[in-house]
Short mmCIF file of C-alpha atoms and ligand atoms in Angstrom, two decimals:
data_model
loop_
_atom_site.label_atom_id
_atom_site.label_comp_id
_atom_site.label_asym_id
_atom_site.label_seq_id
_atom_site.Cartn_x
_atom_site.Cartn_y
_atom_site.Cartn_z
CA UNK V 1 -9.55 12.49 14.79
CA UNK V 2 -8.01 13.89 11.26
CA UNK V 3 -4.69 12.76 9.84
CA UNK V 4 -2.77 16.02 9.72
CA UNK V 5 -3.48 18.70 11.76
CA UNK V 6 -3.17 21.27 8.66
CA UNK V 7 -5.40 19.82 6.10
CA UNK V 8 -5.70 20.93 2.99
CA UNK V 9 -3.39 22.76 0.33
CA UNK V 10 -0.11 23.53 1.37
CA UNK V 11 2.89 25.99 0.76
CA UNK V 12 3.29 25.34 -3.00
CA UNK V 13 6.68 26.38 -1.98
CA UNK V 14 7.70 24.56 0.36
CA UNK V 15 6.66 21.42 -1.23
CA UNK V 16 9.14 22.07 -4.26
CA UNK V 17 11.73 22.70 -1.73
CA UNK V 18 10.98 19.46 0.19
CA UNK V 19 10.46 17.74 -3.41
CA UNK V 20 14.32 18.90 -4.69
CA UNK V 21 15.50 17.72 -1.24
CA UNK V 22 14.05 14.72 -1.31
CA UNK V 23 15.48 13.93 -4.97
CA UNK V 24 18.79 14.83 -4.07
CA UNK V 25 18.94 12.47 -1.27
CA UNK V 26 17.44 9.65 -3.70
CA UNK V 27 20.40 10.53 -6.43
CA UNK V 28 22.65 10.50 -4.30
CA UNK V 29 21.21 7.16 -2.47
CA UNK V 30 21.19 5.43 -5.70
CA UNK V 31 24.53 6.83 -7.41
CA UNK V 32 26.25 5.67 -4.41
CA UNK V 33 25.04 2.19 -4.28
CA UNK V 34 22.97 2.61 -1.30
CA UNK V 35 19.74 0.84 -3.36
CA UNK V 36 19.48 -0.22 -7.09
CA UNK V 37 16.28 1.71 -8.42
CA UNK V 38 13.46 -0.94 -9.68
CA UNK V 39 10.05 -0.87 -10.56
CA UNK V 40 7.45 -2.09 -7.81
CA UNK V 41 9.32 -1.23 -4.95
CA UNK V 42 6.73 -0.42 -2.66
CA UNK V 43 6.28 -4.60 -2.37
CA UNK V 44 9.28 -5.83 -4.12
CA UNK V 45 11.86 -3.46 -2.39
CA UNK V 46 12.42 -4.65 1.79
CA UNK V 47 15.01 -2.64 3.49
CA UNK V 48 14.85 -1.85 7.16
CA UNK V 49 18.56 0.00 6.88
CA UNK V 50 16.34 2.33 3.96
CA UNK V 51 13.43 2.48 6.19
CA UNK V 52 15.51 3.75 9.15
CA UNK V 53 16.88 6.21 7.22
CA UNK V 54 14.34 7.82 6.10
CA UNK V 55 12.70 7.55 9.25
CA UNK V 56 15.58 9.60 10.72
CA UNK V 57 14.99 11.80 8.22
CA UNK V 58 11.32 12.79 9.14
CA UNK V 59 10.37 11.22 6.21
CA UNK V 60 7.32 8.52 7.36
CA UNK V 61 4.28 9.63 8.75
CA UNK V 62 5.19 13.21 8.77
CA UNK V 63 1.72 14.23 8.47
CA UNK V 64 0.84 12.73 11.73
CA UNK V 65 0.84 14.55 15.04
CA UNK V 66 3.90 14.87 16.69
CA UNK V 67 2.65 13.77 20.06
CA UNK V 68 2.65 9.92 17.71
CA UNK V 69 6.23 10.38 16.07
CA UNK V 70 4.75 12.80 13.33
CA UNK V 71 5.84 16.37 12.46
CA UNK V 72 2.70 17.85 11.99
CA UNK V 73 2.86 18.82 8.35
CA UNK V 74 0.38 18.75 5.42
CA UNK V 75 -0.59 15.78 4.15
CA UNK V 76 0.41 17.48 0.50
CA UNK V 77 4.10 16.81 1.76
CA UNK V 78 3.89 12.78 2.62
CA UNK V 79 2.17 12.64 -0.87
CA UNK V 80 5.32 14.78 -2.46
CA UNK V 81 8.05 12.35 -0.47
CA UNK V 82 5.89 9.24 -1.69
CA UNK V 83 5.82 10.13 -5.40
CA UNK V 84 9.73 10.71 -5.05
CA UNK V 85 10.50 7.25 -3.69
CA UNK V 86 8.19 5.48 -6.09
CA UNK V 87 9.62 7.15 -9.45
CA UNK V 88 13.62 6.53 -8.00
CA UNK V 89 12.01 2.80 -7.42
CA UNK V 90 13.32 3.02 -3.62
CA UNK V 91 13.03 0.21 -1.43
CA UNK V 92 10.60 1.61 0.52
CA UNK V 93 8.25 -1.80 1.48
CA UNK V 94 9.79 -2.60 4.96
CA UNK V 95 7.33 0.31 6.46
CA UNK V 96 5.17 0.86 3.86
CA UNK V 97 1.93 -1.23 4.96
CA UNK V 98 2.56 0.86 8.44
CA UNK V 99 2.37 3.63 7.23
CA UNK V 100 -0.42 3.57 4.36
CA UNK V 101 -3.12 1.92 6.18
CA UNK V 102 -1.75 0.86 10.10
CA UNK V 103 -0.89 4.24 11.20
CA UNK V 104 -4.29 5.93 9.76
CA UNK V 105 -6.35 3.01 11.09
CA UNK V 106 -4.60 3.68 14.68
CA UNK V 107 -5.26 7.18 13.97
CA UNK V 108 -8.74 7.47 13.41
CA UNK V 109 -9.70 3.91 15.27
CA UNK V 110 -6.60 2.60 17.81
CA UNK V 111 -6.52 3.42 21.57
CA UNK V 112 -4.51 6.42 23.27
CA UNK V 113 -2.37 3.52 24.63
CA UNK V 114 -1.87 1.63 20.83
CA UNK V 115 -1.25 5.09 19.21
CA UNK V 116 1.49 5.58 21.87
CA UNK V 117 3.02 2.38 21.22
CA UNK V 118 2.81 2.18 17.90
CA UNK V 119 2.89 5.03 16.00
CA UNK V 120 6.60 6.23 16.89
CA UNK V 121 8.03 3.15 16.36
CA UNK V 122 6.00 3.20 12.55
CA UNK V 123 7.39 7.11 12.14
CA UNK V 124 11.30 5.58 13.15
CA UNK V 125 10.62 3.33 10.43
CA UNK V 126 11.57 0.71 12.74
CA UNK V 127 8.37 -1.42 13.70
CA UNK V 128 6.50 -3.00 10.20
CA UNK V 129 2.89 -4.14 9.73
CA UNK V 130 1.18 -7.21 7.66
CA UNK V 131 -2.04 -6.63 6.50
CA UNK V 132 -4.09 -9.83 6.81
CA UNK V 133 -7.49 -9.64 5.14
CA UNK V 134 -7.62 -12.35 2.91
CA UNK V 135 -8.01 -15.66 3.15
CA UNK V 136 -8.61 -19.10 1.14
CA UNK V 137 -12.05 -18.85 0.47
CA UNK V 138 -12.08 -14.51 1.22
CA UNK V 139 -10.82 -12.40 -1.24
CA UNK V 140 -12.83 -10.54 -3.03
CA UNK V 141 -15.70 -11.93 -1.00
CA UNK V 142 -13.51 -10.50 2.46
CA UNK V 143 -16.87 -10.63 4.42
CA UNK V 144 -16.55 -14.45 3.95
CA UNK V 145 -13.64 -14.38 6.28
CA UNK V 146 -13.44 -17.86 8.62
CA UNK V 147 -10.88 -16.53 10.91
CA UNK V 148 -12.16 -16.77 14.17
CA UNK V 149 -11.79 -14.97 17.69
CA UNK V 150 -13.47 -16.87 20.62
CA UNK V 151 -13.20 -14.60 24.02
CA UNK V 152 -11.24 -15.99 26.89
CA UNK V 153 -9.98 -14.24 30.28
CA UNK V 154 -8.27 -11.46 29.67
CA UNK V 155 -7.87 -11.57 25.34
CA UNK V 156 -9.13 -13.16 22.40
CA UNK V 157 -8.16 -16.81 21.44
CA UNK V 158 -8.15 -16.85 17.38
CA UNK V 159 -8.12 -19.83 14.61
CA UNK V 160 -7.71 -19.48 11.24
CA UNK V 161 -5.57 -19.14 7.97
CA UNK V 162 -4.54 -15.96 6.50
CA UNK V 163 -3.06 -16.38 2.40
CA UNK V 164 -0.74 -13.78 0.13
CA UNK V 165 0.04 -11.38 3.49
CA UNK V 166 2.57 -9.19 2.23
CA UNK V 167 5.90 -9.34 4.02
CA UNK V 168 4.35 -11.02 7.09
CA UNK V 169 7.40 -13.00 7.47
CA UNK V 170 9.37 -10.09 7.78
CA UNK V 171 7.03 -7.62 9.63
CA UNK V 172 6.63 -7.90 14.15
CA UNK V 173 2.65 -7.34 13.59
CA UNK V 174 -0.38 -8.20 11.95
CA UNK V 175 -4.02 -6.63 11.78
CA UNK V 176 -5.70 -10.11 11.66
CA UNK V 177 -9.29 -9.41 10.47
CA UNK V 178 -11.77 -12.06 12.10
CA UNK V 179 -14.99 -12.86 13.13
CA UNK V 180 -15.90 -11.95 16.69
CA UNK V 181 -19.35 -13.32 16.46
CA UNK V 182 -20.72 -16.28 14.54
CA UNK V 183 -21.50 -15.74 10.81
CA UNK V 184 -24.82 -14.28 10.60
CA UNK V 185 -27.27 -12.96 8.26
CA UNK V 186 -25.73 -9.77 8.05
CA UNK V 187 -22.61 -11.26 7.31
CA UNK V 188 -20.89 -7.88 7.69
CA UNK V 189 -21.36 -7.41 11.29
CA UNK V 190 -19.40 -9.84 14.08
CA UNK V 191 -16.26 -8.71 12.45
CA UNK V 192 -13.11 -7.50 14.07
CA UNK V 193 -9.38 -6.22 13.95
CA UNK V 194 -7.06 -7.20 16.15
CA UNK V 195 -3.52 -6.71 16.09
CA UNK V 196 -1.99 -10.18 16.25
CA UNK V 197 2.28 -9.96 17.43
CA UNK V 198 3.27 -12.29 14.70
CA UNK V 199 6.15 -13.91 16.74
CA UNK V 200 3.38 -15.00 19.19
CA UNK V 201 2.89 -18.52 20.21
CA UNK V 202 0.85 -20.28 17.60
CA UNK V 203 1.65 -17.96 14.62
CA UNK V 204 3.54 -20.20 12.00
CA UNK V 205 4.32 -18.17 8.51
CA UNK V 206 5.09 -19.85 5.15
CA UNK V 207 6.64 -17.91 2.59
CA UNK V 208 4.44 -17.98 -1.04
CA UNK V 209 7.13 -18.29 -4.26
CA UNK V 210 6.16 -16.09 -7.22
CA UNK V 211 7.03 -17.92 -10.57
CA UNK V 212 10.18 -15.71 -11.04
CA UNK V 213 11.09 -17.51 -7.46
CA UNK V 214 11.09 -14.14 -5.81
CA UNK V 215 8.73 -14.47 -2.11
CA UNK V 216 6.94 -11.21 -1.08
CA UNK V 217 3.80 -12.51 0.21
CA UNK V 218 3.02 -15.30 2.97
CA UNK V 219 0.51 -17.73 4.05
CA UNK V 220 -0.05 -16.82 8.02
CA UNK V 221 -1.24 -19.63 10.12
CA UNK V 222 -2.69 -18.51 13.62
CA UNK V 223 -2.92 -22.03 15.53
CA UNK V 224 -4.73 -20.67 19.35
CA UNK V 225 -2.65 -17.81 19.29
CA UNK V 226 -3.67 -15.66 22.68
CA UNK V 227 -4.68 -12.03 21.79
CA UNK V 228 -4.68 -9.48 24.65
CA UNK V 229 -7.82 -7.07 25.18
CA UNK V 230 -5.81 -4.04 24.74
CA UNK V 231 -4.80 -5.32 21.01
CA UNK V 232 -8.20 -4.71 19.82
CA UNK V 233 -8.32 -2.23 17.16
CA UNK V 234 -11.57 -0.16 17.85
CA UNK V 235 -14.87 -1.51 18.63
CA UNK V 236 -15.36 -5.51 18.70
CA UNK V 237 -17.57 -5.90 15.57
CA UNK V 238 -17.24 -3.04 13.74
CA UNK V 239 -14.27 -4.49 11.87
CA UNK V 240 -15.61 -4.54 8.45
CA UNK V 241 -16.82 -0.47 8.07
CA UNK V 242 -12.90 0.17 9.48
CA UNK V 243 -11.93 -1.97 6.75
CA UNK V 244 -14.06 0.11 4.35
CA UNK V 245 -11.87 2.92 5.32
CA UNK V 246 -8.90 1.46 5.60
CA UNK V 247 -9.54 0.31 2.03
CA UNK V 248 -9.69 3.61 0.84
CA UNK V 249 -6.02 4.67 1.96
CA UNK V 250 -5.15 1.39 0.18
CA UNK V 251 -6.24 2.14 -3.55
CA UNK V 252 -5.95 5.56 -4.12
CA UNK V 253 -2.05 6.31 -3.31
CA UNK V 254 0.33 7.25 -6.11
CA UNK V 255 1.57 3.25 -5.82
CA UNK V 256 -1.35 2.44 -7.82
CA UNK V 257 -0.42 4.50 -10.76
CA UNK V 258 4.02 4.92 -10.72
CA UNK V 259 4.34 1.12 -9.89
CA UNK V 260 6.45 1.24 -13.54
CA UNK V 261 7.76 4.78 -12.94
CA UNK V 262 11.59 3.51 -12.99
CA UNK V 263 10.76 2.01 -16.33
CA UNK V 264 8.99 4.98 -18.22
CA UNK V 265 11.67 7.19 -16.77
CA UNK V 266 14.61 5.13 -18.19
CA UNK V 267 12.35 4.58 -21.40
CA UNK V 268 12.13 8.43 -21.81
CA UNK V 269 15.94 9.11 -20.71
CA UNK V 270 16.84 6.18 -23.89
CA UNK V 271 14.84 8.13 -26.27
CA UNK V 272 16.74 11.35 -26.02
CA UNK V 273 15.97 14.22 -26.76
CA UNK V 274 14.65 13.56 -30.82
CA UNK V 275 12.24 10.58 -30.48
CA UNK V 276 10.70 9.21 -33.62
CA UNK V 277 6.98 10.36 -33.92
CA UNK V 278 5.57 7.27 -32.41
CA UNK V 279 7.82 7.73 -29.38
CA UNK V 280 6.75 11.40 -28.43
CA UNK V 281 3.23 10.28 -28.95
CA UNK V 282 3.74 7.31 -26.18
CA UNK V 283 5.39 9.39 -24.16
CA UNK V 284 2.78 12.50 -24.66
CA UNK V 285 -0.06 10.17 -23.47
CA UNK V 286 1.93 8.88 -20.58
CA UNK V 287 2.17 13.00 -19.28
CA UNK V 288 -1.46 12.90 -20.00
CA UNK V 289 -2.83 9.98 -18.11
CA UNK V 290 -0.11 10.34 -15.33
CA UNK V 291 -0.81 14.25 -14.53
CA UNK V 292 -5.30 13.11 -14.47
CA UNK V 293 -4.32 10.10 -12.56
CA UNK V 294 -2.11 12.24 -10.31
CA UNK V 295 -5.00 14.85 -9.76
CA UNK V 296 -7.48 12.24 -8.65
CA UNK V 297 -4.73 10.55 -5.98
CA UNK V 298 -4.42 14.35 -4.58
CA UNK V 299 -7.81 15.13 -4.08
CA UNK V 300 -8.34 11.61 -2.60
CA UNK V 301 -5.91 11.81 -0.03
CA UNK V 302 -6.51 15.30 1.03
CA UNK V 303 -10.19 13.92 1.85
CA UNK V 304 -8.59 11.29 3.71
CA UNK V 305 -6.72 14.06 5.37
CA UNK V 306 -9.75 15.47 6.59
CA UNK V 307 -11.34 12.16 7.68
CA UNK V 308 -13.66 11.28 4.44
CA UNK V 309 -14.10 8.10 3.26
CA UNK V 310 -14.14 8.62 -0.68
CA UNK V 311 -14.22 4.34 -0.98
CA UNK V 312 -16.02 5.12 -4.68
CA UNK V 313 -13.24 7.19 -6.22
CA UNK V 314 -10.29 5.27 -4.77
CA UNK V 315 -11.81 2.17 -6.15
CA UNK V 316 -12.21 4.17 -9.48
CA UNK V 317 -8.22 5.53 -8.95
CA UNK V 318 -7.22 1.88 -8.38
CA UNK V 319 -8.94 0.36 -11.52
CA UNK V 320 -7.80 3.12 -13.92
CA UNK V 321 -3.71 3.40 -12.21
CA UNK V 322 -3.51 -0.26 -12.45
CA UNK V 323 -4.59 -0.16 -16.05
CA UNK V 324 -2.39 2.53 -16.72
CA UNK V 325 0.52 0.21 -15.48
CA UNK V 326 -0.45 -2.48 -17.32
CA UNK V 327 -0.33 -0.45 -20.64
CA UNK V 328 2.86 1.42 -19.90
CA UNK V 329 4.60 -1.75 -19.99
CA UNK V 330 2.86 -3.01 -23.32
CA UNK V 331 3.22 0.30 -24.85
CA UNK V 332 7.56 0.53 -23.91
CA UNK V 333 8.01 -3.30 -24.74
CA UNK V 334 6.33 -2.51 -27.95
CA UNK V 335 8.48 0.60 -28.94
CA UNK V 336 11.98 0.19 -27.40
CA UNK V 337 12.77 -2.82 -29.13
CA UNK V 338 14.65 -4.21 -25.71
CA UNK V 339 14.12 -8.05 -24.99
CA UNK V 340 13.01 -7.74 -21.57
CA UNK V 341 15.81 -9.62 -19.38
CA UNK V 342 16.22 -9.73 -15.41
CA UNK V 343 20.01 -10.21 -16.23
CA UNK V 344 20.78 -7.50 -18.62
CA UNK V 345 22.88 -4.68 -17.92
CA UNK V 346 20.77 -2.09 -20.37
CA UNK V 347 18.04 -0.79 -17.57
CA UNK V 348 15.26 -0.58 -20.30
CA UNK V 349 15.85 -4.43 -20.94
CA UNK V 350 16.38 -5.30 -16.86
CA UNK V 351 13.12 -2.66 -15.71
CA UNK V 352 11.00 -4.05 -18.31
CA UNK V 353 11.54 -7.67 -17.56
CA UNK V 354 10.93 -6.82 -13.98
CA UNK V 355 7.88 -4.79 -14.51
CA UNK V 356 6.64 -7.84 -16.69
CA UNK V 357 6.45 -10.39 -13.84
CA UNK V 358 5.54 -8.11 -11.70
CA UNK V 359 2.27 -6.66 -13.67
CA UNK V 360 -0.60 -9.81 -13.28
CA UNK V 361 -0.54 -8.83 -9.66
CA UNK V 362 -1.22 -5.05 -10.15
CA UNK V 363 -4.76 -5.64 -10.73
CA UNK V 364 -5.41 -8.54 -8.23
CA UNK V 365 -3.53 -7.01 -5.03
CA UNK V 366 -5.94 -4.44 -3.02
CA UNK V 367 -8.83 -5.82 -4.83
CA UNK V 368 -9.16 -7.12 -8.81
CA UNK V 369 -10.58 -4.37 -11.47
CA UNK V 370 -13.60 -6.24 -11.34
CA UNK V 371 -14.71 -5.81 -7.82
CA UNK V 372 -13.36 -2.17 -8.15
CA UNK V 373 -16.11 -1.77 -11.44
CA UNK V 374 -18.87 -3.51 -9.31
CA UNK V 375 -18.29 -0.77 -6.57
CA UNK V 376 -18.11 1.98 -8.59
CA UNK V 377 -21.34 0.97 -10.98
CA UNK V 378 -23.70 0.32 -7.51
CA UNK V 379 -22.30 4.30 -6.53
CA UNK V 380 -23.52 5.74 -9.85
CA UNK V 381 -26.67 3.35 -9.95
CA UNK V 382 -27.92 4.47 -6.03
CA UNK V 383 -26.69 8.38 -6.84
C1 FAD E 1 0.98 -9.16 -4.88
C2 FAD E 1 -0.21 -9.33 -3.97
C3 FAD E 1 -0.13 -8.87 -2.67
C4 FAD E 1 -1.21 -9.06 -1.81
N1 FAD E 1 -1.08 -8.62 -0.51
C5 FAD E 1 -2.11 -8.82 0.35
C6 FAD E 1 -1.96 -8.43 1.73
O1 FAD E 1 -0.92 -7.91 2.15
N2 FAD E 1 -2.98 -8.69 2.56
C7 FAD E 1 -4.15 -9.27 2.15
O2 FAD E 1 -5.04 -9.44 2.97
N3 FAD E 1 -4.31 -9.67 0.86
C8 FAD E 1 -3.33 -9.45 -0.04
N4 FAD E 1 -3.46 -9.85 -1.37
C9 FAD E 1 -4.68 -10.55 -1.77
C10 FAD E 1 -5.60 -9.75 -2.67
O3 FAD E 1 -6.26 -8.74 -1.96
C11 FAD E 1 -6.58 -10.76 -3.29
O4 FAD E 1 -5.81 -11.57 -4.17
C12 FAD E 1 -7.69 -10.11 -4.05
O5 FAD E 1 -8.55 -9.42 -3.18
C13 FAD E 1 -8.51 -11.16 -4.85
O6 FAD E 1 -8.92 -12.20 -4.03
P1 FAD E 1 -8.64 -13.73 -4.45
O7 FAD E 1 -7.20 -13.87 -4.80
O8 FAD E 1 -9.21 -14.59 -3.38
O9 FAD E 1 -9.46 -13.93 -5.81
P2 FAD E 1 -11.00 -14.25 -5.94
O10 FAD E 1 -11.78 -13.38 -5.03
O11 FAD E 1 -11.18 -15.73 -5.82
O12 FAD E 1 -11.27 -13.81 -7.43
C14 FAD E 1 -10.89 -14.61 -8.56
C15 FAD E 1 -11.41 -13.93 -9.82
O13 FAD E 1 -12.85 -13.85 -9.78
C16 FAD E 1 -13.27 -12.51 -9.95
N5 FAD E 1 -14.44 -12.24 -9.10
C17 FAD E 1 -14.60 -12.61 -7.81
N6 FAD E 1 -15.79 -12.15 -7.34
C18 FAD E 1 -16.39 -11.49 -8.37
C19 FAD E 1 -17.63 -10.78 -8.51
N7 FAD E 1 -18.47 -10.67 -7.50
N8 FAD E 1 -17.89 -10.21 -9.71
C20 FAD E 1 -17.01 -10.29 -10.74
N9 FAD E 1 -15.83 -10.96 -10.66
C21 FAD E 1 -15.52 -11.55 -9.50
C22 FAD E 1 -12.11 -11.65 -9.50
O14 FAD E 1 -12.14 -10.37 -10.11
C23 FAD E 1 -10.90 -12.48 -9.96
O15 FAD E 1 -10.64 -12.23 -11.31
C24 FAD E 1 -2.41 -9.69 -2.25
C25 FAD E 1 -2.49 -10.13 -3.57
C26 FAD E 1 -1.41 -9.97 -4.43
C27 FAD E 1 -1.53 -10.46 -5.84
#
């Protein structure tokens, strides 16, 4: 099954109308207090009462069917609603791991009865997911994973340890990916999803501390905890090529590129409308690598759309965005003269110290740039 059920290009127009609508709501949000913009708010900015709203709206999963909660439109149009929240720096994480990578997986892999159950409540902006891949000893090396699923009567009985699970102490569910089967030689087969209810018996969740002393990622114990059948995402043991593609929805979304958006916007609004020659430069290159960026995240996800798996371009999309991030800060710290402080009241001075302590994790999370270069060097060696 595809995504949308109108892949492909969409009204040009109607885009821009849903883009201007979309803005004015986020002013308006914003000028009244509703959110303070800031930069990584994908994973830094939890707000169910946001998340409702913009459920109410129509505004998550749109693109999905509307049989599962969706409105049936082109996948062009959750892109356009996506790029709005990140560059107002809305606080948009409460559903966001549902609705990247849960609802798609559900959607291409889930049963008639999980896409029922599920997939509304995602949409409503109501019901949140944890993604739990990694582990101690299994990060870049996920195949390594050591949680375990033993069958019992009726479900699964699973053991392991789960580490830097964004927002799983906030979220009702996780997809726990474990082994099914004992490690093998093929180490990639005898793996599984399963969606774990993280309020289940056995589930204890420890909040991780960033050094700034802000917590947006967990270590999730799973002590015995009792799995149902029916909670199996797809087939037993084909976890790790739904992984694959579930990767792919995870690196190549405009996150990976406007996670500083909020900055370079307030950066550009300071300069005015005369910047010094160094200034327009910066800024010039900034259009430049945002608009290429931008074109690769389109095509990307309208392959996704249509139920590709481009894993080698998203990695590439992941590795340059992040980069780009990385640089944008360097670049603006290096130019606006601001001393980046959390407490200031000039927003060049309070984004830039946020984007700071935010910005060793934007290469790491969804796989480091090194892992990324490995994939994409095998692609062009084998091609
Ligand atoms: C903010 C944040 C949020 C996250 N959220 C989640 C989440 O919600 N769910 C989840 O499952 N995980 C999450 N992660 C974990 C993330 O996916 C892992 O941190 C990442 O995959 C790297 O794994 P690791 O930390 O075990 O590092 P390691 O794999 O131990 O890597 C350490 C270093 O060695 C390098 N390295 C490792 N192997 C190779 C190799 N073969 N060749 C070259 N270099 C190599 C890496 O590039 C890295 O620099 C999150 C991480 C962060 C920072």
């Amino acid at each position: 099954m595809t995504l949308t059920s109108t892949p492909g290009r969409t009204d040009a127009a109607e885009a821009a109308a849903l883009r201007a609508e979309v803005r004015a709501f986020l002013a308006d949000a914003s000028a009244s207090g509703v959110f303070v913009p800031r930069c990584d708010s994908w994973i830094t900015g939890h707000s169910p009462s946001f998340s409702r709203t913009l459920g109410e709206r129509g505004w998550i999963g749109l693109n999905w069917p509307s049989r599962y909660g969706g409105r049936d439109r082109p996948e062009m149009e959750r892109y356009v609603i996506t790029e709005e929240l990140l560059a107002a720096g809305a606080p948009v994480a409460a559903h966001w791991f549902a609705q990247r990578q849960t609802g798609p997986l559900l959607i291409r892999h889930g049963t008639e009865e999980q896409r029922v159950r599920f997939l509304p409540a995602i949409a409503r902006g109501e019901c949140y997911f944890a993604i739990c891949m990694s582990e101690p000893n299994a990060g870049s090396d996920l195949a390594a994973v050591r949680t375990s699923a033993e069958k019992v009567d009726g479900g699964w009985r699973v053991n392991g340890r789960k580490v830097w699970t964004s927002h799983a102490h906030v979220s009702h569910f996780g997809i726990v990916l474990c082994r099914t089967s004992p490690l093998g030689e093929r180490r990639h087969e005898g793996l599984s999803q399963l969606i774990v209810d993280l309020h289940a018996a056995g589930v204890s969740i420890r909040p991780i501390r960033l050094l700034n002393g802000e917590g947006h990622f967990s270590e999730v114990v799973l002590d015995d905890v009792f799995v149902p059948d029916d909670m199996v995402v797809g087939s037993v043991g084909n976890g790790w090529s739904q992984v694959l593609s579930e990767l792919a929805f995870e690196r190549s979304g405009p996150e990976r590129f406007l996670s500083t958006m909020p900055l370079i916007l307030a950066f550009i609004d300071a300069a005015g409308a005369d910047p010094d020659a160094e200034t327009a430069e910066t800024i010039g290159r900034i259009g430049a690598e945002l608009w290429t960026l931008r074109r690769m995240s389109i095509d990307i996800s309208r392959a996704l759309g249509r139920g590709e798996a481009p894993n080698t371009r998203a990695a590439l999309v992941k590795e340059l965005g992040t980069r780009f991030e990385q640089w944008s800060i360097d670049a603006i710290r290096r130019l606006s003269g601001d001393e980046p402080d959390p407490e200031s009241t000039d927003r060049v001075a309070l984004l830039l110290a946020q984007a700071i302590a935010a910005a060793p994790t934007f290469t790491l999370r969804g796989g480091t740039s090194e892992i990324l270069r490995g994939i994409v060097a095998r692609d062009l060696v084998s091609s």
